[in-house]
mmCIF file of C-alpha atoms in Angstrom:
data_model
loop_
_atom_site.group_PDB
_atom_site.id
_atom_site.type_symbol
_atom_site.label_atom_id
_atom_site.label_comp_id
_atom_site.label_asym_id
_atom_site.label_seq_id
_atom_site.Cartn_x
_atom_site.Cartn_y
_atom_site.Cartn_z
ATOM 1 C CA MET Q 1 -30.294 39.739 -9.861
ATOM 2 C CA LYS Q 2 -26.356 39.835 -8.648
ATOM 3 C CA LYS Q 3 -27.069 37.821 -5.199
ATOM 4 C CA LEU Q 4 -28.592 35.215 -6.933
ATOM 5 C CA PHE Q 5 -26.046 34.648 -9.695
ATOM 6 C CA TRP Q 6 -23.452 34.316 -6.550
ATOM 7 C CA SER Q 7 -25.522 32.195 -4.387
ATOM 8 C CA LEU Q 8 -25.710 30.031 -7.383
ATOM 9 C CA ILE Q 9 -21.728 30.402 -7.416
ATOM 10 C CA LEU Q 10 -21.681 28.914 -4.347
ATOM 11 C CA ALA Q 11 -23.652 26.640 -3.590
ATOM 12 C CA PHE Q 12 -22.670 25.188 -7.358
ATOM 13 C CA THR Q 13 -18.770 25.202 -5.678
ATOM 14 C CA VAL Q 14 -20.740 23.109 -2.503
ATOM 15 C CA MET Q 15 -21.572 20.384 -4.908
ATOM 16 C CA SER Q 16 -19.161 19.921 -7.197
ATOM 17 C CA CYS Q 17 -16.695 20.037 -4.143
ATOM 18 C CA SER Q 18 -18.146 16.575 -2.713
ATOM 19 C CA SER Q 19 -16.101 14.136 -1.175
ATOM 20 C CA ASP Q 20 -15.100 10.308 -2.254
ATOM 21 C CA LYS Q 21 -14.741 9.713 1.779
ATOM 22 C CA ASP Q 22 -18.467 10.286 2.110
ATOM 23 C CA ASP Q 23 -18.430 6.331 0.839
ATOM 24 C CA SER Q 24 -19.023 4.327 4.643
ATOM 25 C CA SER Q 25 -18.174 1.113 2.406
ATOM 26 C CA ALA Q 26 -14.719 2.105 2.634
ATOM 27 C CA ASP Q 27 -14.715 0.915 5.884
ATOM 28 C CA THR Q 28 -16.071 -1.864 5.895
ATOM 29 C CA ILE Q 29 -14.372 -5.525 6.832
ATOM 30 C CA SER Q 30 -15.386 -8.521 4.454
ATOM 31 C CA ASP Q 31 -17.473 -11.016 6.760
ATOM 32 C CA GLN Q 32 -15.511 -14.107 5.255
ATOM 33 C CA THR Q 33 -12.452 -15.947 6.596
ATOM 34 C CA LEU Q 34 -9.673 -13.440 7.086
ATOM 35 C CA THR Q 35 -7.580 -14.131 3.572
ATOM 36 C CA GLY Q 36 -4.513 -13.169 2.523
ATOM 37 C CA THR Q 37 -1.165 -12.405 2.321
ATOM 38 C CA VAL Q 38 1.273 -11.758 5.433
ATOM 39 C CA GLU Q 39 4.970 -11.602 4.890
ATOM 40 C CA GLY Q 40 4.364 -12.177 1.650
ATOM 41 C CA LYS Q 41 3.001 -15.175 2.211
ATOM 42 C CA ALA Q 42 -0.281 -16.980 1.417
ATOM 43 C CA PHE Q 43 -2.633 -17.119 5.141
ATOM 44 C CA THR Q 44 -5.861 -18.129 5.949
ATOM 45 C CA VAL Q 45 -6.335 -17.957 9.085
ATOM 46 C CA GLN Q 46 -7.140 -21.442 10.985
ATOM 47 C CA GLY Q 47 -6.091 -21.086 14.712
ATOM 48 C CA GLY Q 48 -5.206 -18.552 17.782
ATOM 49 C CA LYS Q 49 -5.457 -17.229 20.504
ATOM 50 C CA ALA Q 50 -6.238 -14.656 22.968
ATOM 51 C CA PHE Q 51 -5.387 -13.571 26.248
ATOM 52 C CA PHE Q 52 -5.824 -10.040 28.504
ATOM 53 C CA ARG Q 53 -3.075 -7.981 28.326
ATOM 54 C CA SER Q 54 -2.128 -8.443 32.139
ATOM 55 C CA SER Q 55 -2.733 -10.619 34.669
ATOM 56 C CA THR Q 56 -4.356 -7.684 36.630
ATOM 57 C CA SER Q 57 -6.496 -5.548 34.014
ATOM 58 C CA THR Q 58 -9.503 -7.472 31.809
ATOM 59 C CA GLU Q 59 -9.884 -3.993 30.082
ATOM 60 C CA GLU Q 60 -6.862 -5.171 27.004
ATOM 61 C CA ILE Q 61 -7.371 -7.959 25.121
ATOM 62 C CA THR Q 62 -4.165 -9.386 22.792
ATOM 63 C CA ILE Q 63 -5.396 -11.374 20.239
ATOM 64 C CA TYR Q 64 -2.907 -14.162 18.250
ATOM 65 C CA LEU Q 65 -3.727 -15.371 14.525
ATOM 66 C CA THR Q 66 -2.607 -17.923 12.746
ATOM 67 C CA ASN Q 67 -2.362 -19.937 9.546
ATOM 68 C CA GLU Q 68 -2.469 -22.929 11.204
ATOM 69 C CA ASN Q 69 -4.515 -25.406 13.529
ATOM 70 C CA PHE Q 70 -3.674 -23.927 17.512
ATOM 71 C CA GLY Q 71 -5.851 -23.139 20.426
ATOM 72 C CA CYS Q 72 -5.457 -22.771 24.113
ATOM 73 C CA ASP Q 73 -4.759 -26.591 24.233
ATOM 74 C CA SER Q 74 -1.113 -25.673 22.837
ATOM 75 C CA ASP Q 75 1.700 -23.923 24.250
ATOM 76 C CA ILE Q 76 3.500 -23.140 21.185
ATOM 77 C CA PHE Q 77 4.222 -19.755 19.826
ATOM 78 C CA ASP Q 78 6.812 -20.154 17.167
ATOM 79 C CA TYR Q 79 4.447 -20.094 14.385
ATOM 80 C CA THR Q 80 4.910 -19.910 10.394
ATOM 81 C CA LEU Q 81 3.096 -17.368 10.094
ATOM 82 C CA THR Q 82 1.158 -14.688 12.662
ATOM 83 C CA ILE Q 83 -0.551 -11.618 13.395
ATOM 84 C CA ASN Q 84 -1.094 -10.200 16.268
ATOM 85 C CA ALA Q 85 -3.083 -6.953 17.837
ATOM 86 C CA SER Q 86 -3.842 -5.604 21.119
ATOM 87 C CA VAL Q 87 -7.858 -4.063 21.330
ATOM 88 C CA PRO Q 88 -10.370 -2.986 24.137
ATOM 89 C CA ASN Q 89 -12.331 -5.869 25.701
ATOM 90 C CA MET Q 90 -15.315 -3.980 23.891
ATOM 91 C CA VAL Q 91 -17.081 -4.607 20.852
ATOM 92 C CA GLY Q 92 -16.600 -1.374 18.268
ATOM 93 C CA VAL Q 93 -14.655 -0.628 15.967
ATOM 94 C CA TYR Q 94 -11.347 0.314 16.309
ATOM 95 C CA THR Q 95 -8.837 2.527 14.041
ATOM 96 C CA ASP Q 96 -5.707 3.303 15.813
ATOM 97 C CA VAL Q 97 -4.467 -0.548 16.394
ATOM 98 C CA ASN Q 98 -1.060 -1.815 15.693
ATOM 99 C CA ILE Q 99 -1.922 -4.608 13.809
ATOM 100 C CA VAL Q 100 1.929 -7.248 14.155
ATOM 101 C CA THR Q 101 2.729 -9.496 11.049
ATOM 102 C CA GLN Q 102 5.668 -12.038 11.593
ATOM 103 C CA ASP Q 103 7.296 -14.724 9.162
ATOM 104 C CA GLY Q 104 8.680 -17.294 11.811
ATOM 105 C CA ASN Q 105 11.649 -16.356 10.045
ATOM 106 C CA ASN Q 106 11.902 -12.871 10.806
ATOM 107 C CA THR Q 107 11.258 -9.466 12.983
ATOM 108 C CA PRO Q 108 7.741 -8.814 13.854
ATOM 109 C CA PHE Q 109 6.253 -5.862 11.800
ATOM 110 C CA ASN Q 110 4.150 -2.666 13.112
ATOM 111 C CA SER Q 111 1.317 -1.836 11.222
ATOM 112 C CA LEU Q 112 -0.070 1.841 12.357
ATOM 113 C CA VAL Q 113 -1.796 2.830 8.822
ATOM 114 C CA GLU Q 114 -4.248 1.804 7.292
ATOM 115 C CA THR Q 115 -5.959 -0.973 9.750
ATOM 116 C CA ILE Q 116 -9.051 -1.927 10.917
ATOM 117 C CA VAL Q 117 -9.925 -3.587 13.442
ATOM 118 C CA GLU Q 118 -13.652 -4.393 14.578
ATOM 119 C CA ILE Q 119 -14.446 -6.281 17.983
ATOM 120 C CA THR Q 120 -18.046 -7.996 16.878
ATOM 121 C CA ALA Q 121 -18.538 -10.432 20.164
ATOM 122 C CA VAL Q 122 -16.716 -10.973 23.377
ATOM 123 C CA SER Q 123 -17.304 -13.021 26.197
ATOM 124 C CA ASP Q 124 -15.270 -14.487 29.053
ATOM 125 C CA THR Q 125 -14.250 -17.571 26.674
ATOM 126 C CA GLU Q 126 -14.467 -16.531 23.147
ATOM 127 C CA ILE Q 127 -13.527 -13.714 21.221
ATOM 128 C CA SER Q 128 -15.024 -12.644 17.260
ATOM 129 C CA GLY Q 129 -14.247 -9.560 15.289
ATOM 130 C CA LYS Q 130 -13.126 -8.656 11.824
ATOM 131 C CA MET Q 131 -9.567 -6.817 10.513
ATOM 132 C CA LYS Q 132 -7.720 -5.598 7.743
ATOM 133 C CA LEU Q 133 -4.656 -4.299 6.493
ATOM 134 C CA ASN Q 134 -3.316 -3.135 3.648
ATOM 135 C CA LYS Q 135 0.570 -2.742 3.792
ATOM 136 C CA GLU Q 136 2.029 -2.967 0.794
ATOM 137 C CA GLY Q 137 5.704 -4.350 -0.268
ATOM 138 C CA SER Q 138 8.503 -2.997 -1.177
ATOM 139 C CA GLU Q 139 12.269 -4.431 -1.875
ATOM 140 C CA ALA Q 140 13.137 -3.833 1.592
ATOM 141 C CA PHE Q 141 9.845 -5.575 3.450
ATOM 142 C CA PRO Q 142 7.273 -7.563 2.079
ATOM 143 C CA GLU Q 143 3.340 -6.973 1.694
ATOM 144 C CA SER Q 144 0.541 -7.990 4.504
ATOM 145 C CA ILE Q 145 -3.045 -7.590 3.092
ATOM 146 C CA PHE Q 146 -5.736 -8.727 4.232
ATOM 147 C CA GLU Q 147 -9.470 -8.803 5.633
ATOM 148 C CA GLY Q 148 -11.899 -11.502 7.049
ATOM 149 C CA ALA Q 149 -13.266 -12.719 9.656
ATOM 150 C CA PHE Q 150 -12.397 -14.477 12.960
ATOM 151 C CA THR Q 151 -13.402 -16.508 16.394
ATOM 152 C CA VAL Q 152 -10.527 -17.357 18.862
ATOM 153 C CA SER Q 153 -11.094 -18.525 22.076
ATOM 154 C CA ILE Q 154 -9.568 -16.462 25.325
ATOM 155 C CA CYS Q 155 -6.471 -18.866 27.420
ATOM 156 C CA GLU Q 156 -6.015 -18.112 30.833
#
């Protein structure tokens, strides 16, 4: 009887200690167009471009997203608002990515916490994926909270 009692106590304890982290939907990213705020300003991705991280290696791709309609045909890099990240040149979900946000008038802000980049497709000319960042604001730094999908050209 004693063994049954302790077995029931152990079973109850294990079941009552379940974690809320088991919800895999917490890491999902919306399939809608990437929208939110970047450095405290409204943002909806309209354009951007991507490059192989170096001319000697195609292992990583740096992605630049903007709320302006620019692509490879533009030499402009001084956008009003930008999001950029470097990711491996392959489909996958990456949670250790430094997502950099910038208001054209301010210093870039690096975010390594609460970042998710999912690359859904890569070709010789285009990269598609989804991105999520939740950087809450403070007196010193405005918020950058966004999520959603993007597709940009890989430029030479």
